[in-house]
Amino acid sequence: MPNMSKLILLLFLVFFNISPSISAEDSEKLLNPKFSFDGIFGKFDRASLQRGYQVYTEVCSACHSMSLLNYRNLSQQGGPEFTEEETKAIASKFEVEDGPNQNGEMFKRSSKPSDHFKSPFPNEQAARAANGGAYPPDMSTLAKAREGGPSYIYSILLGYEKSPKNIKLEDGVYYNKFKPGNSIKMPKPLNKDAVKYSDGTEASVEQMAFDVTTFLTWASDPHLEERKKTGFKTIIFLLIVSALAYFVKKKTWSRIEPKM
Amino acid sequence: MTEKNFNSDSEIIKPVHTSKVGGSPFKGVAGWIDNRLPILRIFKYEYLDFQVPKSLNYFWSLGGILMVCLIFLIITGVTLGMHYKPSSSEAFNSVEKIMRDVNFGWLIRYAHMNLASFFFIAVYLHIFRGLYYGSYKEPRQLMWLLGIIIFFMMMATAFLGYTLPWGQMSYWGATVITNLFSAIPVVGKFIVTWLWGDYAVGDSTLNRFYVLHWLIAFGIVGIVVFHVIALHIVGSNNPSGIEPVDTRDTVSFAPYTTSKDLFAMLVFLLIFVLFMMYIPNYLGHPDNYIPANPLVTPAHIVPEWYFLPYYAILRSIPNKLLGVIAMVSSIAMLGLLPWLDLSKVRSSVFRPIWKQFIFLFVLDFFLLMYLGKMPPEGVYVILSRIGLAYWFMFFLIITPLVSIMETPLQMPNSIHEYEDWKKKGKIKTLKIF
């Protein structure tokens, strides 16, 4: 039954290709732009990462925390690669509470690269109270915590539309064609020229969405570049060694299996 | 005491051997060690000179592959354990810390995570091999049973391990699975509380799950040792299902099996590395990167892919207790196989009818796997029930019936004759490997 076994192999492959999404039936297919980090040789576009960080700090960080990141990560290899001076300057713009000092008092000081990204709210309750009951999720792992990852983030940012006439939305709820269920509590975050890029790039909504998506993908997976690079080397190595092992096996077995 | 007792005629004097020093095939230092601790000769007899059937195909490389998987899982697991914190407030962040800040932590964590999946891929192929070539039959029943014990322990370890990152799926998966015990009449509720160590899944649950994840993992190593010892007593089965008789039927383990297994392992490793390095989160669920939140239930709680068929079986029955019984017994059925299959012929190569039912069983497995991922409603439930029905029919009705009624094909007298027939195209064999 060689055909049957091939059929099973095929089914196995098909199974592993079923997108695990079942909730996304009613919403539209996600946008899938060409990201710099896609593919076997994927790398982050440094300029895009730096612009993405700017979009995060100037727009997203008003509501969303990124508590797993430290300012030092911004200068780390494979990331936005700000220089150490730039990173120090970035960190010093934020104020953190430290202490207690020798008198047992808490005090404020400016952040250092070793500090965590400053969160906009002291706790979840405060965040909910300020956002009509909705909790803006921490974005440290966002790109791996959503079906579709980067495509999902990018699509949501561009998915805001006027709601169709037959759908009535409550106050504080917005229509987004890519969100499962189509309603979202986050108001449209990006508007044209919401930020002013220092490198002269035009701050269109698409551009900002693209940059911040790149930034968030890096934040979720800061070793992506290293992983892909190491992966490629490992694959080449294994291909060579498996080929050698194959010939060793053939040679060994030729002693008892004379050519037909 | 009188001397009479010692010199009595009825006392039979036998020589004793408290010292068994000697008998080593090695000389010099190796011989000196081996005379006192016979590990070198065991290695020589069981891994160098050991005779295995000549006709083994690549399905027989899976045992070695599984062994390598287990060793790597333990190495990566021990390393992860050095940075992981099993507490409900710290677990999620400690895993993220491993992936972000620990040197090569991302590599070790992704390796451990994906190896678990690949361990199951290999074990499913390994079980299929046993099923297709009748490796569970006399005299290998005990070995087969040990294998099923290992499989159960693997599932327990994998489930426990999946709760450790304390993401949403970890938490809710643990909640759903531990709640299954509440289906047990009368004492169920108490058992669940006892398992949790609390009145809800929480800190103490996570802490004990971490301990048990280690404990059972090393328990697997123990049973694997028995499984391998048993293998070296009963010998490998082979695609022909015929026992080897003379040296025309066998090859020595080294260098023939070793060179073949090495190649198979490298190919397996290659596929594994492709997953680990390019789509490391593909086999997992994105929700597990959201920290556990007892107040928010995920839209769909789904287990890891390797549990999906049994999950489909569980959900296809509306009664919880019966569902749990069906789920556990669906796997336990495998253990009955040596006594349900009455055919004297081992290999499906010579059993044309039984072979068709095995393929249907494999299709059923994939069907249920697909259904386990779908929401339990409408046509999916009906299909799950059909899948469930075939699963049990396969073991309880089809297997004994076919084994009695089927006329096997004409069989060669020996393995070397089998090889000969294969070359002449007289036998149809599996073409994948």
XYZ file of C-alpha atoms in Angstrom:
693
model
C 0.000 0.000 0.000
C 2.568 2.609 -0.934
C -0.176 5.028 -2.054
C -1.979 4.833 1.234
C 1.200 5.626 3.132
C 1.849 8.625 0.890
C -1.680 9.800 1.555
C -1.049 9.618 5.279
C 2.179 11.553 4.942
C 0.303 14.180 2.947
C -2.430 14.412 5.577
C 0.228 14.818 8.242
C 1.702 17.757 6.352
C -1.736 19.238 5.752
C -2.515 18.980 9.438
C 0.581 20.886 10.401
C -0.370 23.576 7.951
C -3.822 24.216 9.328
C -3.695 27.665 10.762
C -4.575 27.235 14.421
C -6.910 30.205 14.207
C -10.529 29.358 14.758
C -11.600 32.654 16.232
C -10.708 34.661 13.163
C -13.439 33.164 10.969
C -15.606 36.260 10.968
C -12.898 38.878 10.495
C -10.926 39.728 7.407
C -7.699 38.170 6.263
C -4.754 39.918 7.948
C -2.538 42.303 6.013
C 0.864 40.818 5.385
C 3.436 43.390 4.293
C 7.008 42.381 3.561
C 8.810 42.718 6.873
C 12.590 42.917 7.007
C 12.713 40.161 9.612
C 10.781 37.607 7.532
C 12.466 34.629 5.956
C 15.574 32.584 6.571
C 17.942 35.556 6.382
C 15.565 37.929 8.170
C 17.147 40.895 9.942
C 15.670 43.901 11.649
C 15.913 47.177 9.795
C 17.758 49.320 12.396
C 16.287 52.615 11.205
C 12.800 51.135 11.292
C 13.405 49.813 14.822
C 14.579 53.236 15.983
C 11.574 54.933 14.397
C 9.370 52.224 15.908
C 10.761 52.992 19.333
C 9.886 56.640 18.769
C 6.292 55.710 17.862
C 6.076 53.523 20.968
C 7.344 56.224 23.340
C 5.390 59.068 21.814
C 2.119 57.255 21.158
C 1.672 53.708 22.548
C 3.415 54.254 25.870
C 0.654 56.628 26.954
C -1.354 53.488 27.779
C 0.761 50.374 27.110
C 3.582 49.228 29.353
C 6.569 47.142 28.202
C 7.717 46.030 31.601
C 10.017 43.219 30.476
C 12.337 45.553 28.591
C 15.207 47.579 29.976
C 16.599 50.722 28.375
C 19.918 48.906 27.941
C 18.171 46.543 25.487
C 17.964 49.480 23.062
C 21.720 49.382 22.538
C 22.022 45.622 22.471
C 23.156 43.807 19.337
C 20.363 42.721 17.034
C 18.072 45.463 18.347
C 17.630 49.153 17.482
C 21.358 49.497 18.292
C 21.250 53.017 19.655
C 24.733 53.991 20.851
C 25.388 53.765 24.578
C 25.321 57.556 24.843
C 22.003 57.720 23.039
C 20.602 55.019 25.305
C 21.745 56.892 28.417
C 20.135 60.023 27.072
C 16.890 58.157 26.294
C 16.767 56.599 29.761
C 17.479 59.865 31.543
C 14.302 61.380 30.104
C 12.258 59.147 32.419
C 11.880 59.393 36.145
C 11.701 56.374 38.449
C 11.076 55.943 42.105
C 14.033 54.426 43.931
C 14.934 53.798 47.491
C 14.672 53.604 50.353
C 17.730 55.774 50.954
C 19.714 55.932 54.205
C 16.946 57.926 55.843
C 14.421 55.277 54.828
C 12.743 57.538 52.297
C 11.790 56.783 48.712
C 13.126 59.272 46.214
C 12.848 60.069 42.529
C 15.766 59.963 40.150
C 16.200 59.846 36.397
C 16.348 56.372 34.830
C 19.532 54.541 33.979
C 20.006 52.047 31.114
C 19.659 49.209 33.648
C 16.117 50.314 34.572
C 12.955 48.774 33.180
C 10.854 50.714 30.692
C 8.664 53.071 32.651
C 5.039 51.908 32.846
C 2.297 54.478 32.243
C 0.187 53.255 35.155
C 1.203 52.107 38.637
C -1.032 48.991 38.432
C -3.690 47.213 36.379
C -6.565 48.812 38.270
C -5.250 52.303 37.538
C -4.867 51.355 33.867
C -8.441 50.073 33.709
C -9.830 53.113 35.495
C -8.163 55.396 32.979
C -9.283 53.366 29.953
C -12.987 52.823 30.437
C -12.538 49.434 32.103
C -10.307 47.962 29.389
C -6.759 46.955 30.220
C -4.188 47.989 27.600
C -2.028 44.836 27.482
C 1.665 44.936 28.267
C 3.414 44.907 24.890
C 6.646 43.087 25.847
C 5.465 39.785 24.367
C 2.622 41.058 22.187
C 4.026 39.908 18.842
C 4.178 36.278 20.005
C 1.008 36.411 22.069
C -1.358 37.033 19.165
C -2.491 34.771 16.363
C -0.718 36.117 13.285
C 1.918 37.957 15.340
C 3.365 40.964 13.480
C 0.704 40.798 10.754
C -1.987 41.011 13.409
C -0.475 44.083 15.078
C 0.043 45.812 11.731
C -3.489 44.980 10.593
C -5.157 46.173 13.792
C -3.342 49.495 13.526
C -4.670 49.940 9.994
C -8.046 48.297 10.496
C -10.002 51.261 11.844
C -13.018 52.177 9.752
C -16.370 53.832 10.168
C -18.661 51.133 11.492
C -21.188 49.777 8.982
C -24.706 51.158 9.415
C -26.165 47.879 10.672
C -23.691 47.679 13.568
C -24.274 49.901 16.579
C -21.319 50.339 18.892
C -21.423 51.671 22.424
C -19.506 54.744 23.455
C -15.818 54.017 23.887
C -15.934 51.034 21.534
C -14.538 51.336 18.040
C -14.917 49.429 14.814
C -11.879 47.511 13.546
C -12.219 45.184 10.602
C -9.323 42.943 11.648
C -10.244 42.480 15.284
C -12.157 39.237 15.949
C -15.674 40.447 16.666
C -14.833 43.765 14.984
C -15.108 45.867 18.140
C -12.121 47.229 19.999
C -11.822 49.503 23.022
C -8.636 51.176 21.845
C -9.361 54.372 19.895
C -7.501 54.725 16.582
C -3.959 55.208 17.896
C -2.110 56.418 14.809
C -3.025 59.497 12.824
C -0.987 61.149 10.093
C 2.071 62.958 11.496
C 1.429 61.722 15.042
C 5.204 61.709 15.364
C 7.894 63.689 13.594
C 10.662 61.373 12.368
C 14.096 62.876 12.777
C 15.458 61.024 9.735
C 12.972 62.766 7.444
C 10.838 59.695 6.737
C 7.269 60.685 6.061
C 5.157 59.756 9.100
C 2.215 58.230 7.238
C -0.077 55.924 9.197
C 1.229 52.909 7.223
C 4.834 53.870 7.882
C 4.302 54.336 11.615
C 2.333 51.076 11.868
C 5.090 49.277 9.985
C 7.849 50.725 12.176
C 6.134 50.083 15.484
C 5.296 46.534 14.410
C 8.963 45.942 13.650
C 9.858 47.365 17.053
C 7.314 45.204 18.889
C 8.459 42.075 17.052
C 12.006 42.729 18.163
C 10.800 43.396 21.720
C 9.022 40.022 21.818
C 11.917 38.137 20.347
C 15.121 40.149 20.890
C 17.352 37.271 19.744
C 15.562 36.693 16.429
C 18.525 37.767 14.293
C 20.996 35.660 16.236
C 18.587 32.713 16.090
C 18.165 32.884 12.320
C 21.877 33.360 11.749
C 22.802 30.443 14.026
C 19.998 28.407 12.443
C 21.411 28.840 8.962
C 24.911 27.825 10.041
C 23.543 24.805 11.893
C 21.511 23.688 8.908
C 24.510 23.917 6.565
C 26.613 22.007 9.081
C 23.966 19.312 9.498
C 23.473 18.975 5.739
C 27.187 18.327 5.269
C 27.445 15.933 8.201
C 24.290 14.036 7.155
C 25.657 13.691 3.630
C 28.902 12.315 5.054
C 26.976 9.998 7.354
C 24.945 8.795 4.387
C 28.062 7.839 2.455
C 29.589 6.189 5.515
C 26.432 4.145 5.875
C 26.437 3.205 2.175
C 30.086 2.242 2.242
C 29.636 0.180 5.396
C 26.624 -1.684 4.092
C 28.238 -2.303 0.691
C 30.358 -4.965 2.425
C 27.285 -7.144 2.858
C 25.090 -5.798 0.096
C 27.035 -6.309 -3.143
C 25.771 -4.159 -6.025
C 22.980 -5.783 -7.973
C 26.430 -26.242 70.401
C 27.879 -29.652 69.852
C 30.342 -30.562 67.131
C 27.952 -33.212 65.904
C 25.874 -30.629 64.053
C 28.765 -29.612 61.820
C 29.961 -33.088 60.982
C 26.562 -34.554 60.395
C 26.393 -36.813 57.331
C 23.159 -35.203 56.179
C 24.926 -31.841 55.696
C 25.770 -31.386 52.027
C 28.803 -29.253 51.412
C 28.662 -27.022 48.297
C 31.329 -24.654 47.034
C 30.418 -20.954 47.149
C 31.434 -18.162 44.769
C 31.257 -14.859 46.522
C 33.933 -13.560 44.183
C 33.093 -13.568 40.501
C 36.234 -11.750 39.422
C 37.415 -12.740 35.955
C 36.112 -13.720 32.569
C 36.803 -10.449 30.810
C 37.463 -10.553 27.063
C 39.713 -7.495 27.524
C 43.356 -7.269 28.565
C 45.373 -4.689 30.471
C 43.676 -1.832 32.310
C 40.378 -2.447 30.519
C 40.518 -6.101 31.553
C 41.415 -5.181 35.130
C 38.391 -2.878 35.363
C 36.084 -5.241 33.477
C 37.022 -8.192 35.719
C 35.787 -6.178 38.672
C 32.941 -4.216 37.080
C 31.704 -5.918 33.899
C 30.411 -2.809 32.137
C 32.923 -3.002 29.307
C 31.966 -6.543 28.370
C 28.272 -5.671 28.583
C 28.927 -2.838 26.184
C 30.911 -5.135 23.898
C 28.370 -7.957 23.893
C 25.253 -5.798 23.754
C 26.349 -2.909 21.564
C 29.270 -4.052 19.406
C 28.781 -7.768 18.753
C 25.021 -7.683 19.288
C 23.302 -9.310 16.308
C 20.290 -7.545 14.823
C 18.145 -8.646 11.877
C 19.547 -7.577 8.540
C 16.168 -6.466 7.225
C 15.590 -3.551 9.630
C 14.393 -0.372 7.912
C 14.643 3.224 9.112
C 11.660 2.760 11.421
C 14.104 0.896 13.650
C 16.221 3.998 14.068
C 13.488 5.635 16.126
C 14.482 3.910 19.359
C 17.924 5.482 19.215
C 16.419 8.807 18.177
C 14.077 8.717 21.176
C 16.998 7.971 23.464
C 18.874 10.998 22.116
C 15.723 13.149 22.515
C 15.383 12.049 26.128
C 19.014 12.829 26.918
C 18.787 16.277 25.318
C 15.495 16.995 27.075
C 17.142 16.238 30.396
C 20.211 18.337 29.637
C 18.172 21.344 28.475
C 15.682 20.828 31.316
C 18.358 20.795 34.003
C 19.857 23.959 32.513
C 16.487 25.724 32.381
C 15.860 24.707 35.983
C 18.845 26.799 37.037
C 17.013 30.013 36.143
C 13.343 29.079 36.321
C 11.246 30.081 39.365
C 8.223 27.883 40.107
C 6.000 30.493 41.690
C 2.814 31.894 40.247
C 4.072 35.469 40.487
C 7.521 34.840 39.017
C 7.237 31.872 36.631
C 6.161 33.775 33.508
C 8.767 36.492 33.909
C 11.514 34.019 34.772
C 10.900 32.170 31.485
C 11.007 35.497 29.632
C 14.179 36.375 31.504
C 15.727 33.100 30.352
C 14.816 33.975 26.767
C 16.031 37.585 26.990
C 18.909 37.877 29.417
C 20.441 34.454 30.077
C 23.281 33.593 27.700
C 21.850 31.304 25.013
C 18.744 30.981 27.177
C 16.564 31.484 24.093
C 18.284 28.540 22.425
C 17.931 26.208 25.382
C 14.328 27.135 26.041
C 13.268 26.789 22.386
C 15.186 23.501 22.200
C 13.421 22.090 25.264
C 10.032 23.257 24.059
C 10.365 21.905 20.516
C 12.126 18.726 21.601
C 9.043 17.826 23.612
C 7.022 17.972 20.391
C 9.621 16.052 18.424
C 9.807 13.443 21.172
C 6.116 12.826 20.536
C 6.520 12.781 16.746
C 9.193 10.109 17.141
C 7.223 8.135 19.713
C 4.116 8.099 17.507
C 6.179 6.755 14.618
C 7.764 4.263 17.030
C 4.331 3.036 18.163
C 3.136 2.856 14.552
C 6.181 0.714 13.767
C 5.233 -1.674 16.565
C 1.654 -1.804 15.369
C 2.460 -2.339 11.700
C 5.124 -4.989 12.157
C 3.493 -6.754 15.102
C 6.310 -5.996 17.524
C 3.957 -6.504 20.469
C 3.583 -10.244 19.900
C 5.248 -13.142 21.696
C 7.875 -12.826 23.131
C 7.822 -9.006 23.192
C 4.620 -8.378 25.167
C 6.357 -7.110 28.303
C 8.539 -4.791 26.313
C 5.445 -3.403 24.599
C 3.755 -2.874 27.980
C 6.816 -1.075 29.321
C 6.639 1.118 26.231
C 3.039 2.023 26.977
C 3.954 2.872 30.558
C 6.659 5.160 29.178
C 4.095 6.728 26.848
C 1.739 7.474 29.754
C 4.606 8.933 31.775
C 5.651 11.046 28.803
C 2.167 12.474 28.554
C 2.124 13.287 32.261
C 5.535 14.964 32.023
C 4.563 16.933 28.916
C 1.346 18.145 30.517
C 3.151 19.177 33.708
C 5.878 20.876 31.713
C 3.361 22.839 29.679
C 1.964 24.426 32.852
C 5.361 25.704 33.981
C 5.624 28.919 31.881
C 2.370 29.938 33.608
C 0.826 31.536 30.552
C -2.880 31.543 29.841
C -2.914 28.067 28.222
C -0.711 26.702 31.020
C -3.126 27.890 33.655
C -6.341 26.966 31.887
C -4.967 23.672 30.605
C -4.023 22.758 34.172
C -7.480 23.799 35.351
C -9.303 21.727 32.733
C -7.171 18.612 33.138
C -7.083 18.575 36.953
C -10.838 19.131 36.985
C -11.239 15.853 35.078
C -10.556 14.069 38.360
C -13.696 15.632 39.802
C -15.615 13.227 37.547
C -14.708 10.389 39.913
C -17.853 9.714 41.986
C -17.922 10.691 45.698
C -14.189 11.352 46.232
C -13.545 13.313 43.019
C -13.819 16.751 44.588
C -11.399 15.850 47.370
C -8.915 14.380 44.938
C -8.907 17.611 42.946
C -8.255 19.710 46.051
C -5.533 17.278 47.063
C -3.908 17.561 43.625
C -4.019 21.356 43.696
C -2.746 21.602 47.266
C -5.179 24.487 47.529
C -8.792 25.300 46.718
C -7.877 26.545 43.263
C -5.070 26.119 40.739
C -2.402 28.423 42.098
C 1.027 28.828 43.549
C 1.173 25.493 45.355
C -0.131 23.699 42.240
C 2.620 25.176 40.102
C 5.274 24.354 42.672
C 4.315 20.677 42.919
C 3.878 20.409 39.151
C 7.473 21.550 38.806
C 8.653 18.876 41.254
C 6.592 16.183 39.542
C 7.781 17.273 36.088
C 11.318 16.431 37.229
C 10.381 13.310 39.125
C 8.431 11.669 36.312
C 11.047 12.680 33.746
C 13.662 10.701 35.656
C 11.110 7.939 36.194
C 10.960 7.654 32.399
C 14.716 7.107 32.327
C 14.253 4.207 34.740
C 11.545 2.495 32.697
C 13.516 3.122 29.503
C 16.380 1.127 31.048
C 13.980 -1.803 31.579
C 12.613 -1.362 28.048
C 16.142 -1.589 26.623
C 17.177 -4.532 28.833
C 14.064 -6.367 27.654
C 14.983 -5.537 24.049
C 18.392 -7.122 24.503
C 16.760 -10.294 25.831
C 13.991 -10.745 23.246
C 15.879 -9.161 20.349
C 14.625 -6.729 17.701
C 11.618 -7.582 15.611
C 12.039 -6.780 11.911
C 9.890 -5.966 8.857
C 9.526 -9.639 7.947
C 8.386 -10.578 11.437
C 10.486 -13.741 11.141
C 13.069 -14.489 13.833
C 16.676 -14.631 12.596
C 18.207 -18.098 12.490
C 21.781 -17.821 11.272
C 24.365 -15.199 10.289
C 22.801 -14.821 6.836
C 19.898 -13.143 8.625
C 21.761 -10.746 10.860
C 24.341 -7.978 10.994
C 26.313 -6.855 14.005
C 25.157 -3.716 15.760
C 28.431 -1.929 15.091
C 29.172 -0.739 12.461
C 25.998 -1.580 10.522
C 23.207 -0.402 12.803
C 25.273 2.427 14.233
C 26.095 3.897 10.820
C 22.473 3.661 9.749
C 21.079 5.125 12.978
C 23.587 7.966 12.904
C 22.337 9.035 9.496
C 18.699 8.793 10.633
C 19.445 10.815 13.762
C 21.105 13.573 11.770
C 18.131 13.847 9.409
C 15.779 13.967 12.379
C 17.978 16.616 13.989
C 17.940 18.621 10.752
C 14.134 18.782 10.705
C 14.113 19.605 14.399
C 16.598 22.454 13.949
C 14.488 23.873 11.111
C 11.531 24.105 13.477
C 13.498 25.330 16.473
C 15.387 28.040 14.615
C 12.796 29.291 12.131
C 9.336 28.595 13.551
C 10.026 27.994 17.253
C 6.526 28.903 18.389
C 4.659 27.194 15.552
C 3.731 24.088 17.527
C 2.720 26.094 20.599
C -0.208 28.391 21.248
C 0.145 32.211 21.185
C -2.045 32.550 24.288
C 0.737 31.015 26.345
C 2.697 34.246 25.955
C -0.040 36.040 27.887
C 0.576 35.755 31.644
C -1.883 33.476 33.452
C -5.032 35.287 34.497
C -7.622 33.391 36.554
C -10.242 36.017 35.696
C -10.026 35.748 31.908
C -10.827 32.463 30.160
C -9.277 32.059 26.692
C -11.760 31.798 23.807
C -10.717 28.203 23.101
C -8.736 26.096 25.534
C -6.733 23.641 23.452
C -3.982 21.268 24.547
C -0.700 20.760 22.733
C -1.015 19.050 19.341
C 0.044 15.629 20.651
C -2.924 15.483 23.028
C -5.544 16.560 20.490
C -6.832 13.084 19.485
C -7.567 12.157 23.106
C -9.008 15.593 23.763
C -11.425 15.028 20.870
C -12.406 11.676 22.382
C -12.958 13.300 25.780
C -15.200 15.999 24.373
C -17.207 13.722 22.095
C -18.983 12.178 25.087
C -21.458 14.447 26.907
C -20.990 12.654 30.247
C -17.790 13.820 31.948
C -16.989 10.556 33.752
C -17.562 8.450 30.649
C -15.527 10.931 28.641
C -12.567 10.576 30.983
C -12.866 6.785 30.959
C -12.994 6.771 27.148
C -9.968 9.037 26.928
C -7.786 6.981 29.269
C -8.895 3.630 27.895
C -8.353 4.770 24.293
C -4.625 4.774 25.030
C -4.737 1.795 27.397
C -6.246 -0.245 24.533
C -2.763 -0.425 23.051
C -1.712 -2.459 26.082
C -4.319 -5.116 25.315
C -3.124 -5.546 21.756
C -0.846 -8.555 22.413
C -3.875 -10.476 23.677
C -6.417 -9.156 21.182
C -4.397 -9.965 18.088
C -4.469 -13.734 17.804
C -2.677 -14.040 14.485
C 0.625 -15.898 14.571
C 1.951 -13.730 11.735
C 3.680 -10.630 13.056
C 4.288 -8.392 10.076
C 1.482 -6.600 8.245
C 3.474 -7.151 5.082
C 1.848 -10.604 5.005
C -1.538 -9.499 6.343
C -3.302 -7.655 3.505
C -6.615 -7.102 5.323
C -5.257 -6.134 8.736
C -2.934 -3.721 6.961
C -5.910 -1.760 5.560
C -7.409 -1.436 9.015
C -4.121 -0.127 10.414
C -4.046 2.587 7.770
C -7.629 3.458 8.608
C -6.600 3.638 12.257
C -3.828 6.090 11.383
C -6.321 8.191 9.405
C -8.644 8.056 12.407
C -5.809 9.340 14.596
C -5.297 12.350 12.320
C -9.031 12.943 12.001
C -9.359 13.070 15.787
C -6.301 15.294 15.990
C -7.965 17.765 13.653
C -11.252 17.550 15.552
C -9.510 18.155 18.874
C -8.550 21.561 17.561
C -12.022 22.492 16.382
C -14.740 23.825 18.685
C -16.932 21.041 20.155
C -20.084 21.810 18.211
C -22.202 20.619 15.284
C -20.559 18.381 12.733
C -17.284 18.263 14.670
C -18.930 16.412 17.552
C -20.562 13.917 15.198
C -17.258 13.293 13.412
C -15.519 12.897 16.785
C -18.006 10.209 17.731
C -17.405 8.368 14.471
C -13.668 8.630 15.132
C -14.145 7.356 18.661
C -16.307 4.468 17.470
C -13.716 3.326 14.949
C -10.908 3.662 17.533
C -12.541 1.197 19.929
C -13.897 -1.046 17.187
C -10.406 -1.334 15.799
C -9.066 -2.760 19.040
C -12.002 -4.698 20.449
C -13.708 -6.131 17.344
C -11.640 -5.746 14.183
C -8.325 -6.880 15.640
C -9.452 -10.244 17.079
C -11.860 -10.928 14.229
C -9.410 -10.211 11.419
C -6.657 -12.110 13.203
C -8.841 -15.233 13.192
C -10.419 -14.939 9.771
C -7.641 -13.523 7.625
C -5.492 -15.820 5.493
C -1.942 -14.471 5.533
C 0.090 -14.297 2.332
C 2.703 -16.905 1.603
C 5.726 -16.225 3.791
C 9.428 -16.748 3.207
C 11.210 -19.206 5.500
C 13.893 -16.851 6.690
C 14.991 -13.247 6.758
C 17.523 -13.731 3.979
C 14.839 -15.261 1.819
C 12.602 -12.284 2.671
C 15.346 -9.930 1.519
C 15.629 -11.926 -1.649
C 11.893 -11.745 -2.300
C 11.956 -8.015 -1.677
C 14.678 -7.511 -4.275
C 12.685 -9.542 -6.779
C 9.614 -7.398 -6.075
C 7.624 -10.300 -4.695
C 6.753 -8.348 -1.542
C 5.110 -4.954 -1.245
C 6.714 -2.916 1.510
C 6.211 0.570 2.926
C 7.784 3.047 0.553
C 8.216 6.035 2.872
C 11.348 4.777 4.546
